[in-house]
CSV table of C-alpha atoms and ligand atoms in Angstrom, one decimal:
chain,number,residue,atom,x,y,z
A,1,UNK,CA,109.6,26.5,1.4
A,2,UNK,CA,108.9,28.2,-2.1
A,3,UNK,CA,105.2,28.0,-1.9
A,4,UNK,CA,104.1,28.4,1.2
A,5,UNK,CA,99.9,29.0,1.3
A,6,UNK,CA,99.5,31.0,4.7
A,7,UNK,CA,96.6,33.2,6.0
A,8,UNK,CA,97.6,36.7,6.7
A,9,UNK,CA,97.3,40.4,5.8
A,10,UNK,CA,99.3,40.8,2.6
A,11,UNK,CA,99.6,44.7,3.9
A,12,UNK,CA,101.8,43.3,6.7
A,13,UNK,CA,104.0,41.1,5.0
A,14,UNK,CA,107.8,41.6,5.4
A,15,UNK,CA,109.0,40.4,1.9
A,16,UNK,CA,110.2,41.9,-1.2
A,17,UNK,CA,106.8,42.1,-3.1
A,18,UNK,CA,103.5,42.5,-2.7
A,19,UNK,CA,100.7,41.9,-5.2
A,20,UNK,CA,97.8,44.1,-5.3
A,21,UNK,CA,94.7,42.4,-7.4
A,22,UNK,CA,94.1,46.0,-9.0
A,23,UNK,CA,91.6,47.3,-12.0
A,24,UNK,CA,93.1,48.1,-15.1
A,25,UNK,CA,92.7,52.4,-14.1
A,26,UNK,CA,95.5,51.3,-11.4
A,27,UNK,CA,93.8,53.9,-9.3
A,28,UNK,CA,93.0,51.9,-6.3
A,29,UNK,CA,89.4,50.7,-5.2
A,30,UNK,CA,88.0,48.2,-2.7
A,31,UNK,CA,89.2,44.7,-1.3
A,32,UNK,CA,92.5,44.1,-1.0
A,33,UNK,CA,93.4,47.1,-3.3
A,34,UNK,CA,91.9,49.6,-0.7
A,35,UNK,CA,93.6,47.3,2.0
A,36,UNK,CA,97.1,48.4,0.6
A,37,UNK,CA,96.6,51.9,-0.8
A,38,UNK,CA,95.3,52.7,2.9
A,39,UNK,CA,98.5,50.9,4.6
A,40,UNK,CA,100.6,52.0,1.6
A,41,UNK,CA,99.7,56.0,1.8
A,42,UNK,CA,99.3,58.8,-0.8
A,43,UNK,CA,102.4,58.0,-2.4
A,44,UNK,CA,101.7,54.9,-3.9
A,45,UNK,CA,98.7,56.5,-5.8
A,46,UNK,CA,100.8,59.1,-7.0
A,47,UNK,CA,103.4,57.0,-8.7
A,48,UNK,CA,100.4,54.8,-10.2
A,49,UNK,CA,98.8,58.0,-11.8
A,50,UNK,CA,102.0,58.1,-14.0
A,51,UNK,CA,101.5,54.5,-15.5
A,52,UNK,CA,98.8,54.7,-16.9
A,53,UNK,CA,96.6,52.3,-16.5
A,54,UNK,CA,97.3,48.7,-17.1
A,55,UNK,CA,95.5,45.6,-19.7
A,56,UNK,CA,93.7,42.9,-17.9
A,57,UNK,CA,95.8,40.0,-17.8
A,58,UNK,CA,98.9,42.2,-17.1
A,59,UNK,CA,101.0,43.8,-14.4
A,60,UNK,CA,102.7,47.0,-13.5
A,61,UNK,CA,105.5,47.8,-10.0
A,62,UNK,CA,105.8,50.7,-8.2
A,63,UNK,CA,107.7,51.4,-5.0
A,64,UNK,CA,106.2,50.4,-1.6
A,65,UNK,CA,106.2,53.7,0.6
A,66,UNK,CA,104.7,53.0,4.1
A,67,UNK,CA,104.2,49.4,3.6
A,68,UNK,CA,106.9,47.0,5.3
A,69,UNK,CA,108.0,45.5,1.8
A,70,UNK,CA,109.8,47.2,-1.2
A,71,UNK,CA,107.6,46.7,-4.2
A,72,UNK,CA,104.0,46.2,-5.0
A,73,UNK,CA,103.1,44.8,-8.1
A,74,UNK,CA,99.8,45.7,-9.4
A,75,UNK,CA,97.7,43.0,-11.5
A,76,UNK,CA,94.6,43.3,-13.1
A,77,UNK,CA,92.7,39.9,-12.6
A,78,UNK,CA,89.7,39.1,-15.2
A,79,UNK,CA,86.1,40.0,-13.9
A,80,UNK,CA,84.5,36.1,-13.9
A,81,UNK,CA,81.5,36.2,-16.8
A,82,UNK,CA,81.1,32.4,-16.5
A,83,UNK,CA,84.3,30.9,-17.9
A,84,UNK,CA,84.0,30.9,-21.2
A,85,UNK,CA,85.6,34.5,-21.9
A,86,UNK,CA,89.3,33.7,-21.7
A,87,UNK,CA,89.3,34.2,-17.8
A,88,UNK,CA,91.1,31.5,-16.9
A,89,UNK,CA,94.2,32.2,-19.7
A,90,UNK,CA,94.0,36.0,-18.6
A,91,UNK,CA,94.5,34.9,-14.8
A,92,UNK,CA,97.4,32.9,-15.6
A,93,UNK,CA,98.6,35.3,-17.2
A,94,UNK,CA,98.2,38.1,-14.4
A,95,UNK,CA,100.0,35.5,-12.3
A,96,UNK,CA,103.3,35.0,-14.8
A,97,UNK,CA,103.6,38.5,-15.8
A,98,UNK,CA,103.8,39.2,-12.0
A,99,UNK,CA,106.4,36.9,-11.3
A,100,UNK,CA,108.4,37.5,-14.2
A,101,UNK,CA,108.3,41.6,-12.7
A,102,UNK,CA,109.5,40.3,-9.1
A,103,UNK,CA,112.1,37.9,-11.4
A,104,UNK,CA,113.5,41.4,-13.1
A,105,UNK,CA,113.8,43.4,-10.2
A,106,UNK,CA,115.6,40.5,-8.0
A,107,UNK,CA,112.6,39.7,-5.3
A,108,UNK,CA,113.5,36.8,-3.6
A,109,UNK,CA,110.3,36.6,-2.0
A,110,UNK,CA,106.7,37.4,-3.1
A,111,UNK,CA,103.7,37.2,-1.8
A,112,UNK,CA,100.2,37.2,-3.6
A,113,UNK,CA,96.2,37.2,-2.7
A,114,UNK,CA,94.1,34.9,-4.6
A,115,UNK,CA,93.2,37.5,-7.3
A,116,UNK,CA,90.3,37.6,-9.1
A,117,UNK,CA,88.6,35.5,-6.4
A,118,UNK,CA,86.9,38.9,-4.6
A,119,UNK,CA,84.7,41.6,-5.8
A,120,UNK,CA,85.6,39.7,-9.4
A,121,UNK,CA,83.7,37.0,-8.7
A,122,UNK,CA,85.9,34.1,-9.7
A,123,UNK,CA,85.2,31.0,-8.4
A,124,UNK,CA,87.3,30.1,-5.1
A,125,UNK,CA,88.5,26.9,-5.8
A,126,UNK,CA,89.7,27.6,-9.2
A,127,UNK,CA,91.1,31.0,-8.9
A,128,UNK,CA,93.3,28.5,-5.9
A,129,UNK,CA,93.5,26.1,-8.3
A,130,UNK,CA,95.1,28.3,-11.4
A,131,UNK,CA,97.3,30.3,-8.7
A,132,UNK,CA,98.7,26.9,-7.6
A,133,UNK,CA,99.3,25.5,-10.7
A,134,UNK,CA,101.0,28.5,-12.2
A,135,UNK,CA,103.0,29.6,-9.4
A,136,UNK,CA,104.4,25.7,-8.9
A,137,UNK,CA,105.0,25.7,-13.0
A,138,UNK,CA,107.0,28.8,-12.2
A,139,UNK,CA,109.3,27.4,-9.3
A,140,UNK,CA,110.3,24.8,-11.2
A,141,UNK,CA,112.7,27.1,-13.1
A,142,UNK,CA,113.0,29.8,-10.5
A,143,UNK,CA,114.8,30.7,-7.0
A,144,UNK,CA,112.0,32.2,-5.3
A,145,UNK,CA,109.4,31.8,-2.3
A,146,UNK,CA,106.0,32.5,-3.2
A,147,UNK,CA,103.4,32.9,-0.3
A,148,UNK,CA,99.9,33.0,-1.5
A,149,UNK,CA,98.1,34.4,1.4
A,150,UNK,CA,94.8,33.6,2.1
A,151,UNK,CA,92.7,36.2,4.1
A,152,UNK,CA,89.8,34.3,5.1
A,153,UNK,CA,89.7,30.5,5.5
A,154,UNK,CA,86.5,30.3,3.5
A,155,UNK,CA,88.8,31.4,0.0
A,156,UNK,CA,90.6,27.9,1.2
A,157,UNK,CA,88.6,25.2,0.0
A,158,UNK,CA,89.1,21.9,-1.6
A,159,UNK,CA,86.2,20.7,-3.4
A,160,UNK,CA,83.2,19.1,-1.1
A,161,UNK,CA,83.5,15.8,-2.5
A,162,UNK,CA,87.5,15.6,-1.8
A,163,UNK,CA,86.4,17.3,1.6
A,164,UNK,CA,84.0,14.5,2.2
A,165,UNK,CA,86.3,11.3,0.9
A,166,UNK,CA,88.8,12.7,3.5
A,167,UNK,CA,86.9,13.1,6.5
A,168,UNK,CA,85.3,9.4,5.7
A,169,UNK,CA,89.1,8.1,5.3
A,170,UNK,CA,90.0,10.3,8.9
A,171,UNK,CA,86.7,8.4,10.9
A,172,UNK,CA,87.7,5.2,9.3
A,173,UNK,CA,90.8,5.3,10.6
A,174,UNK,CA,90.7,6.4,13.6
A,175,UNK,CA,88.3,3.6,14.4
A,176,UNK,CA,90.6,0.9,13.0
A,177,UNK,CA,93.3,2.6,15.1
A,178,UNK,CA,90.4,2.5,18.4
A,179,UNK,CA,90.2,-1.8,17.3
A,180,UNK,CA,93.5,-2.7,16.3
A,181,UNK,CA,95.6,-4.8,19.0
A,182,UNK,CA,99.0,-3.7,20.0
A,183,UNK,CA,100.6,-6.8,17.8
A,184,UNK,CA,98.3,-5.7,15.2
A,185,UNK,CA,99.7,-2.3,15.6
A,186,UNK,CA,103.1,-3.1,15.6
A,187,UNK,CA,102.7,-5.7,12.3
A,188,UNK,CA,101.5,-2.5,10.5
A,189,UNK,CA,105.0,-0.6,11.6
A,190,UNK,CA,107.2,-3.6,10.4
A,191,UNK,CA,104.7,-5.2,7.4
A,192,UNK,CA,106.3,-8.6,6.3
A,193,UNK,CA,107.3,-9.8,9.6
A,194,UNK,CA,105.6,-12.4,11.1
A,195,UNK,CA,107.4,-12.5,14.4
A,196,UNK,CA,108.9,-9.7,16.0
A,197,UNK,CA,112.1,-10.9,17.9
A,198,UNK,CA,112.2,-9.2,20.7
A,199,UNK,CA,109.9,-7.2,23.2
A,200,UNK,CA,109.3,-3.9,22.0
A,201,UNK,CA,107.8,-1.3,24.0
A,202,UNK,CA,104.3,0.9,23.4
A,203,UNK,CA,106.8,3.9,22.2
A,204,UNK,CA,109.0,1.6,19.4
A,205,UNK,CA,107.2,4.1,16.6
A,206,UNK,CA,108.9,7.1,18.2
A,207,UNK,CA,112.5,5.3,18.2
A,208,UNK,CA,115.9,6.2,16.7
A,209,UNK,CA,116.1,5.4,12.7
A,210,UNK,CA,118.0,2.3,13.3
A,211,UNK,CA,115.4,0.8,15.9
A,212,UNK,CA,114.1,-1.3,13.1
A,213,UNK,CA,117.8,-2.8,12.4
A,214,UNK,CA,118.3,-3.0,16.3
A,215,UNK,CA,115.1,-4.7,17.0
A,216,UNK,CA,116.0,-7.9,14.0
A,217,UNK,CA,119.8,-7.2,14.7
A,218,UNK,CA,121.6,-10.6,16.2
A,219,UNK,CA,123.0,-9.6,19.6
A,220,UNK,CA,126.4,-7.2,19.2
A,221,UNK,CA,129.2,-8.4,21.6
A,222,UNK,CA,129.7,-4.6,22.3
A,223,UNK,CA,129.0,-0.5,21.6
A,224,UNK,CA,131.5,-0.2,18.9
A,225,UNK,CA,130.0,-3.5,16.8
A,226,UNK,CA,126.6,-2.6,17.7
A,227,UNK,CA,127.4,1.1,16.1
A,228,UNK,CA,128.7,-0.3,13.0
A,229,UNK,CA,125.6,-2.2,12.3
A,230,UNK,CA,123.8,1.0,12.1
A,231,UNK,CA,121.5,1.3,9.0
A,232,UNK,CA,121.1,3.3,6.1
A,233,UNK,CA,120.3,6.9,7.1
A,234,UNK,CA,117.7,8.7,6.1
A,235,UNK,CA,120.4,11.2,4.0
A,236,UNK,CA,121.6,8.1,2.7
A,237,UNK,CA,118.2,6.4,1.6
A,238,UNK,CA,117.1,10.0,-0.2
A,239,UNK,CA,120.4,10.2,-2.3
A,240,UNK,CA,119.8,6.2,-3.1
A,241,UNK,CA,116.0,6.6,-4.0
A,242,UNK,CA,116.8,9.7,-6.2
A,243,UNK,CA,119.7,7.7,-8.3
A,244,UNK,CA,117.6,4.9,-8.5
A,245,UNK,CA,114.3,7.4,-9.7
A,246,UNK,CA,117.0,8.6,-12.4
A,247,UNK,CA,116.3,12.4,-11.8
A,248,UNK,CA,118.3,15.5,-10.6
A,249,UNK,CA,118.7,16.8,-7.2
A,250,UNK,CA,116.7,19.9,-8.3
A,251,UNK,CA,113.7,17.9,-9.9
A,252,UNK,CA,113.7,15.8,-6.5
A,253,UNK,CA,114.0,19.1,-4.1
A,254,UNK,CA,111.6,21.2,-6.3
A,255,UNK,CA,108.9,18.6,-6.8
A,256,UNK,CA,109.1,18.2,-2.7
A,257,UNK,CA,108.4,22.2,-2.4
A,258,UNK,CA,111.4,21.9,-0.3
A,259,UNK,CA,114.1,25.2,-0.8
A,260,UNK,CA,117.9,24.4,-1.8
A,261,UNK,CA,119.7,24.9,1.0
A,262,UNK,CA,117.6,22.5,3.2
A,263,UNK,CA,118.4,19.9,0.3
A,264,UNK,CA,122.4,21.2,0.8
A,265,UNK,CA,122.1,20.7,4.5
A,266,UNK,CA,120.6,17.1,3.9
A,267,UNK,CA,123.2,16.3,1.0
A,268,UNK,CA,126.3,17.1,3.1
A,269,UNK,CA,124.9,15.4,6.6
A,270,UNK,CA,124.7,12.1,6.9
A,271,UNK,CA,123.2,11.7,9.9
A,272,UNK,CA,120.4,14.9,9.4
A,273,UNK,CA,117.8,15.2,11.6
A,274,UNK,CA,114.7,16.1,9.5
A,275,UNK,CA,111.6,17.1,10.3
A,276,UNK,CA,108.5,14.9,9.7
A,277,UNK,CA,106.8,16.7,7.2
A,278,UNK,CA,110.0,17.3,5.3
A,279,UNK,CA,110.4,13.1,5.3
A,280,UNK,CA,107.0,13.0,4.0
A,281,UNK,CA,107.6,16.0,0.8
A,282,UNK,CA,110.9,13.6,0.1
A,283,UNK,CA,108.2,10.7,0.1
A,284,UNK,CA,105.6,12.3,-2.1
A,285,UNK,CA,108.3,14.2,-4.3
A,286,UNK,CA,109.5,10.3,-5.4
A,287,UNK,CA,106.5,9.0,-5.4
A,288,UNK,CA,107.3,6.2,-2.9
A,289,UNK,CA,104.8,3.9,-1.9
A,290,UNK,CA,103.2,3.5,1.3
A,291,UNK,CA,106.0,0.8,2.4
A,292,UNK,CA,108.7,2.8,1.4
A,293,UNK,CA,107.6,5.6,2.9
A,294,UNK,CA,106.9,4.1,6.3
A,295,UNK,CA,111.0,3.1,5.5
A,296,UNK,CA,112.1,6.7,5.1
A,297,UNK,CA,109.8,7.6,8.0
A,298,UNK,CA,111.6,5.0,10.2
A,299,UNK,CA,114.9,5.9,9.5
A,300,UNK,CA,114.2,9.5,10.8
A,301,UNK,CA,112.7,8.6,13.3
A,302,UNK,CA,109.1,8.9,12.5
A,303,UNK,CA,106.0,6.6,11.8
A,304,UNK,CA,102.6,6.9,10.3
A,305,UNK,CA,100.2,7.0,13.0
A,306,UNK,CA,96.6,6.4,12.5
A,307,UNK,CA,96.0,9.0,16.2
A,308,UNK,CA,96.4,11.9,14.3
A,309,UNK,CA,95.2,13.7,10.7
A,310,UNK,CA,98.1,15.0,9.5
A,311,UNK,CA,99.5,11.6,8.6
A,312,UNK,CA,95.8,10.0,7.9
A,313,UNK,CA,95.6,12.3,5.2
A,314,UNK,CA,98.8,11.9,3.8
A,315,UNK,CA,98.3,8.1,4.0
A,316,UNK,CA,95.2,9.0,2.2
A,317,UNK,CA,97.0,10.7,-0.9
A,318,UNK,CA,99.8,8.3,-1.2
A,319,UNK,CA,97.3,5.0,-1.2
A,320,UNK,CA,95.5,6.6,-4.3
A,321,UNK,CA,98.4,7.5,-5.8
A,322,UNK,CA,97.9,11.0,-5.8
A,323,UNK,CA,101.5,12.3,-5.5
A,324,UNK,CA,100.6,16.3,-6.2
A,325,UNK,CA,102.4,17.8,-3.2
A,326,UNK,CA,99.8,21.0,-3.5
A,327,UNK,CA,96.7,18.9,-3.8
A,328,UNK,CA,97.6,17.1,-0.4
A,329,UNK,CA,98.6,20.5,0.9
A,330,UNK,CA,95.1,22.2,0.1
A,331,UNK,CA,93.6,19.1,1.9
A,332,UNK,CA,96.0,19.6,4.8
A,333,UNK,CA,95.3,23.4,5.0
A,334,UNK,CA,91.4,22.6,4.9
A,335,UNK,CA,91.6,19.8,7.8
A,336,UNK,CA,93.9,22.9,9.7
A,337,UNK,CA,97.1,20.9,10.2
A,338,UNK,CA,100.7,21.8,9.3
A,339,UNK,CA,101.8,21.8,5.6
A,340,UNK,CA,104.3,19.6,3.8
A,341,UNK,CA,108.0,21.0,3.1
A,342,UNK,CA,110.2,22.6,4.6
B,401,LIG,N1,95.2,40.5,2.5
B,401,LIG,C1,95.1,39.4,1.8
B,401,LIG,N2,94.0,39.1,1.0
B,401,LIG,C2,93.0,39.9,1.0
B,401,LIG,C3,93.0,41.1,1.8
B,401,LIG,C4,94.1,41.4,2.6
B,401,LIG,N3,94.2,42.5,3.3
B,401,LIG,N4,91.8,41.8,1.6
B,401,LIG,C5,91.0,41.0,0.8
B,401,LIG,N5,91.8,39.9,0.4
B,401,LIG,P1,89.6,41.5,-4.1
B,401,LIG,P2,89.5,41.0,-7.0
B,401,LIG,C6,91.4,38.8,-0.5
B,401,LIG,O1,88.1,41.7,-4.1
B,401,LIG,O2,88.5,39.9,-6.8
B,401,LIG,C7,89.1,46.1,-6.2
B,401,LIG,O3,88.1,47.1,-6.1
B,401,LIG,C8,89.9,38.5,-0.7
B,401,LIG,O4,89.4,37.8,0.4
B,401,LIG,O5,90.4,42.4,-3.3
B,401,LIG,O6,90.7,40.7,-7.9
B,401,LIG,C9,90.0,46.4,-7.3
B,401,LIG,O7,90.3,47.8,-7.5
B,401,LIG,C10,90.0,37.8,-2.0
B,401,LIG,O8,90.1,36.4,-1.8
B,401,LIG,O9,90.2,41.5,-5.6
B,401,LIG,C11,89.3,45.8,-8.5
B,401,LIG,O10,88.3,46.7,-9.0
B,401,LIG,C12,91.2,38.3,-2.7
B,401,LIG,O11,91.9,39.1,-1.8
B,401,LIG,C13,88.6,44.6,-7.9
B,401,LIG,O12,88.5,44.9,-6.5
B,401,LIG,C14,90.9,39.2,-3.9
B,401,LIG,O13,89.7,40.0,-3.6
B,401,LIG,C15,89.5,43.4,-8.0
B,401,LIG,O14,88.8,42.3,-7.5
């Protein structure tokens, strides 16, 4: 996945680079900075006594010594003074003159702390905000796979109101899923159908992609007809729904946060096996409403089930419209369920 928002150590990540959240002397000092000159040894503070020193706003890359990856790029975040001195514009730029470092020196992957967001004082939610924003502007043109690792959860938060709209639309739910009947249940996994044709058992949302057809289908006379009035696949609908959205494979697989190769995979198989959350960054990434993603669900498999968050929240996001696959991934990581992607 190219942004991937985990919570970790950065001083034991295996990846190419490592950013430090440094001061402009490059001499090391507390937080995360004392975190990896400690892990990293004396080495790494010899090679930054030859830089000397580095502009707010900016970065500077030196070897790695002890630690388990090859670089670490050291940038100097803005101290927060209330907002209005530049410290947003400086801590984008920390972020984009970091990434454009890893870019030179070939670092397929790269992993950052929320600068700025420590002893600097900026505010949590947007130092999260601005790293999200920039890092995603940044993968739209780039191969790379950013982790933004989050040391504690409290450096993780979506703001209290969005918090608070969630957990309402979560009790909600789950008590219209507590009232609902079973035909009331199954109307909701096949909307427009008045009558359902044939007796379909409590598991019919966990069925093959072509249980929908199968269900409606006339009777087949045998295997081989029944087989060749198999649906769409899911491959198959993807490929259609990007056509028909007029935009490139790369807009589609980048806007789902979803890497290349996984798209390749997809592309070349009809009959791929994804993943739920994957379905649901395809549905998100093409902005499909809540009936046509419940299709694409269907035909991997899948369904949007009102007994569990993870797809209450999502539901939540795609009924409003909100297609911004990081803003529903912030939400996800707050509620602690899996993230969309790969
Ligand atoms: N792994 C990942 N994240 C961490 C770790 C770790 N091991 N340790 C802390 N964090 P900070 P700043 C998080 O204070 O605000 C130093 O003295 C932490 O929870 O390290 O940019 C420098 O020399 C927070 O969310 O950096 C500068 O003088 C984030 O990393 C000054 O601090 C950044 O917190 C820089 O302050």
């Amino acid at each position: 996945m190219p942004l991937e928002i985990i919570r970790n150590d950065i001083t034991k990540m295996k990846v190419d680079a490592i950013v430090n959240a440094a001061n402009h002397t490059l001499l090391g000092g507390g937080g995360v900075d004392g975190a990896i000159h400690h892990a990293a040894g004396p080495g790494l503070l010899a090679e930054c006594r030859t830089l000397g020193g580095c502009e707010t706003g900016s970065a500077k890359i030196t070897g790695a010594y002890r630690l388990p990856c090859k670089y670490v790029i050291h940038a100097v975040g803005p101290r927060w003074r209330g907002g209005s001195h530049g410290e947003r514009e400086k801590l984008i730029s920390c972020y984009r003159t970091s990434l454009a470092l890893a870019r030179e020196n070939k670092c397929g992957t790269v992993a950052f702390p929320l600068i700025s967001s420590g002893i600097y004082g900026y505010p949590k939610d947007q130092a999260l905000k601005v790293a999200i924003d920039t890092i995603s502007d940044f993968l739209f043109e780039n191969e790379m796979t950013v982790y933004l690792v989050i040391f504690d959860k409290a450096a993780y938060q979506i703001s209290e109101k969005l918090f608070k709209d969630i957990a309402e639309y979560i009790d909600d739910n789950y008590a219209d899923e507590h009232t609902d009947s079973r035909r009331e249940r199954l109307r909701s996994l096949f909307p427009g159908e008045d009558e359902i044709s044939c007796p379909i058992t409590e598991s019919a949302e966990m069925l093959a992609p072509a249980a929908k057809a199968i269900v409606k289908a006339p009777a087949a006379s045998s295997l081989d007809e029944a087989i060749s009035m198999i649906d769409e696949s899911f491959s198959e609908m993807l490929l259609r729904k990007i056509d028909e959205r007029g935009i490139t494979d790369a807009q589609c697989y980048k806007k789902a946060n979803i890497d290349r190769k996984l798209f390749s995979k997809i592309r070349s198989d009809k009959f791929y096996k994804p993943s739920k959350p994957t379905v649901l960054a395809f549905a998100i990434a093409l902005e499909l409403p809540l009936s046509e993603t419940r299709e694409m669900l269907m035909k991997a498999g899948f369904a949007l089930s009102h007994s569990n968050k993870f797809d209450i929240i999502v539901e939540y996001f795609i009924s409003r419209g909100n297609y911004n696959i990081f803003e529903i991934n912030e939400a996800l990581f707050a509620f602690d369920q899996s993230l969309l992607g790969a």
